[in-house]
Structures are given as structure tokens and as C-alpha cells.
Amino acid sequence: MSISSAMVKSSGLVRALMAQGQLDSNKLDELTQQEATGKSVAEWIVSQGLCTPDLLARSVARHFGYPWMDLSQFDPAFLLTLEPELSQANRGLEALVLAKRNDVISVALADPTELSTIQQLKFRTQLQVEPVVVEYDKLLQLMGQQTGHTADEGLLIEVGLDDGSQPESSDPDVDDAPIVRFVHRVLNDALKKGASDIHFEPYEKTYRVRFRVDGVLQEASQPPLAARAKIAARIKIMSGLNTTETRVPQDGRIRLTLGADERKVDFRVSTLPTLFGEKIVMRLLDSTKSVVRMDQLGLDLQQQQAVEAALAKPHGMILVTGPTGSGKTVSLYTFLNLLNDDTVNISTVEDPAEINLAGINQVNINERIGLSFAKALRAMLRQDPDVIMVGEIRDLETADISIKASQTGHKVLSTLHTNDAASTIVRLKNMGVETYNIASSLNLVIAQRLVRKLCACKAPHPDGLRSLVNSGLLAEVPHADWTPFCAVGCDSCNGTGYLGRTGIHEVMPITEALQDLIIQGASALALEKQARADGVKSMRESGLDKIRQGITTIEEILSATKEE
């Protein structure tokens, strides 16, 4: 079917463009000869290069008085919250339902003069249509995304609990298809972006979803506030939680098998009642990222050798310290993976076990039934272990059992929340552990932080080496032939200038000199001074090495070591 001269001249879109001088009337006779089978007038105009999609949309919106929208700023997640009848109402039409308000739907159109399209939408939805003029190419792109949404569900091959069960609900309010697709899409997007956490946050008038990527929260979408209860219910079903209980916090877990490589990813789910609904945080526990090689932790050669020497000892304790989110668990799993072979019996007690490791016996504590760290440890010691990992030393009882285990032929790995290596020893002493027990059992203390790594788009710092002095990292400009880098931002790093994270460490072996100071009850300051004399780098010195290597920025090191 060719576009006839009558069709061209009767088109409101063509008349509007001609009236504004955007379309040359001398071209009409030539254009009527072009074959455009199945093409709309808008597509025909754009395909012939007579008008750009942007100019076409703005001109039409101005001429007819309709609102104009930049679809690149529209969050496609909203399409997943529409009722199925609305999300499918555009079948066969160059239009897309964007939102519903009472009995009116907002519809994206490149050509609002196509009255037949508007009439069909009215008939299919039984609602009033409010046209919104958009660019033709962006409309087609978003329509393609809409039809591709169901393909995302193919990624979600397996959803279940730790015991392998498959909880489902027959309640149509919970298993609402758009909500299912929306939640699944959020999980997939979080995985693609390398997020460590997903936050679903309801407020009085808004509802937002945020991802924590490389330690920094960033907004991912703003679903309608009315969808918060359904979204929460869907996530609770997936994680085996009670959907009718919204007054108390709950904890659960989801396991997904993703992609052709059948990569298993666990999500740890936590719900919290707030003033305006349940806030849900999902921690992504990707075993492919949580167990890395020793050389990927960010340790320098001297630090790595100190860690390997401590791991090679037949007994004793290794402690990893730092605040929440400093990568302690990744370090411990990396050490366990290094020790894991058929000749070693490894057991862990955690709250909870974040990553399932083959060949390692993992125990989750459960305070509600009395299974504490201490109780699990006692039972574990009767199981002939070679290596024990305690998720966290929280009290004297756990510390005492762990230290005694390390003194009786077991290798013990654990964590504490302290700012630096020397403070760890003081913390144990303050818990009530005898100083001679600390000195005789402790082999190594690792304090660490995570800093963001620069993307390849990085640029030399405009102030060069003087920037180190200006920032306070150094007292004077060093005589060197290198320069610090600063973050720039590109498409690969989403404009942040950073891509991924690495560790900065203080690795402190317990030497004889340190043992003497520990037995004497020395202060953290005295212990730190001795550690420096033994050649132990502070975290800030470790960070300076990363700056020199062009791995991170001055700002990241200052932020990570601000307490020093």
C-alpha cells in the first residue's frame, strides 16, 4: 500500500508541519510515489529524513497543545505495574499506555492526529485517553522494551528456600503478574549492575528502590506508592516469609539460578515495619564474587606473605577487623577456600551463612532456639575440626571458647568490629579475655576497608603530587615521577568515575615484641608504635600505595581512613 497524495494532504500531522514550515510542500508529490507498506505517517516522515524525531515531536506538541515528554527520562519499571489490560492495550498500535489516573490513561503517541489509534484505545480500555507527544524512535524503543519484559522472567529459573521448596500463593493480589515481573526485573537489574544490596523504601508520598553499588546507594526506580504492599508481599512469598504479618521484622532467603551458566545467587531478605509500610532490604550473596583469589583482595606482596604464613601454622587465631561493609566476610571466605581440601575438616558458625561453600560444614546460629555462637562452637569442637570460622566474636563466652580452641590444636578465623589492628587486642582485653591468652593464641590481625577503584576514564590530578600535601596525606611533596589520578566519569561507570572496589589493609603479625606488650597490658598506642617498628603498614600507607598505582583516588583514601 503506497501513501497516496490524498492521504498525505489529509494528515493532520503533515498539515501541522507544513504550517510551521517544517515540511516542504514541494516534496509531497515525490513522497507520494514512495512505497511505505505498513508505515504510519510519522514513520514515513522520519524515515524519509524530512524531520528529525525530536523536531517532529516538539513541533506537533506545540501546534496541537499536547504535552511533550522525553521518553529517555521515563522509568520503564512503571510499565510493569500497570494492569494487564492496560499494558496490552497497544497491541498493533504505535502507542503506549504510560499511566492511569482515575478513569484517564496517559498514552505516548508520535502522531496524536491518528484518531483511529485513540478510538481503539478508548474501546479496548473503556477509559478516556490523554495523548502525550513523544519522539517516534524512542517510542519504538520503549515499546520494544515492553515486549521484552517477559523475557527477563526466563532468567529467573529457580526461586525457592534453603530446603528447596517452591512457595507460591493463589491470592491474585499477591501473584499479580505486573508485580511479579517488576520484582524480577529489579533483581536482574541489580545483578547486572553489580549491586550488593537492594532497598525497597516506602515513604508518605513516594516509594523508591535503591541499589548499593560499590558501597554507594543510588536510586534505581520509583514505583507507584500504591504498589508497595504488593511488592512487599511478592518478595515475602519468594523468601518464605509470612505475608500476613506486617508488624514485626522478618528474615528470609531466596535462591536464584540465573542465565545459561546456571550461576546460583542467594538473596538475604530483611523486612522492617516503618511508618508508611514495610521497608525491605535484600543482600545479594553472589558466591562468584564472595570467594576470590588471594591476589584479588588488594594485599601487597608483604601483606600477602604475612597472611599465608599465618594460615600455614597448624593452630592459632587470625582475626579480621573493620566496620560493617568493609569486606571482612569476603576475606574470611577467601582464606577458607585456600585451606579447603580433602584432608582438612573445616566448620563455620555464622549469623547467617552468607555463601555456601562445597566441602565446608556451615552452621547458622538461631538465638530463638538457644543456638548461640558459644553453643555451636562447643558442639563443633566435638566434631574433630581442623579449621573453625566464627562469624563474629560478640561476647566473652564466644571469645573464650575460640581462644581455647586455638590453643588446643585448632586454626580459628573470626572477625571483630574495631577501627585498627592494635584496637583489636584492647577490645579482647576489655571483653575480659586474659592478656596471656591473647598473646599465646593470636597469630595475626588484619584491619581493612574497601575503597572504590578508578574506571579507565580516569585523568591525572590537575594539582599533581601537590594534591597529596593539600589533602593532608603527606607533609611535603615527594620526589617522584608519578602523579595521582582523579575520577572523571563515562558510560562504563555510569558517570561516577569508579568501577568496582578493592581493599586497603593493615596486616599485623603478632611478633614476640608485641606478645610482651600484650602481656604487660599495653595501650593501643604502644601496640601500634611497636607494629610500625616491626614494619607493619597502616591502612593510610596502604591507601597511598593504591593512589601511587593509579588504582584509587585521594578522596577515597581520606574517606576510608578518616578516623586515623
Coordinates of C-alpha atoms in Angstrom, one line a residue, residues 11 34-35 76 152 178 206 274 301 366 392 476 500 560:
S11 CA -3.0 14.1 7.5
Q34 CA 7.4 6.2 -2.2
E35 CA 6.3 2.8 -1.2
P76 CA 10.2 1.6 32.1
D152 CA 13.5 -11.2 31.8
P178 CA 2.9 -7.0 36.6
T206 CA 6.7 8.3 47.4
T274 CA 8.1 1.6 59.2
L301 CA 53.2 -8.7 48.5
N366 CA 19.5 -19.3 65.9
E392 CA 31.9 -12.7 64.7
E476 CA 55.6 17.6 51.8
G500 CA 34.5 -2.0 41.4
A560 CA 38.1 5.3 54.3

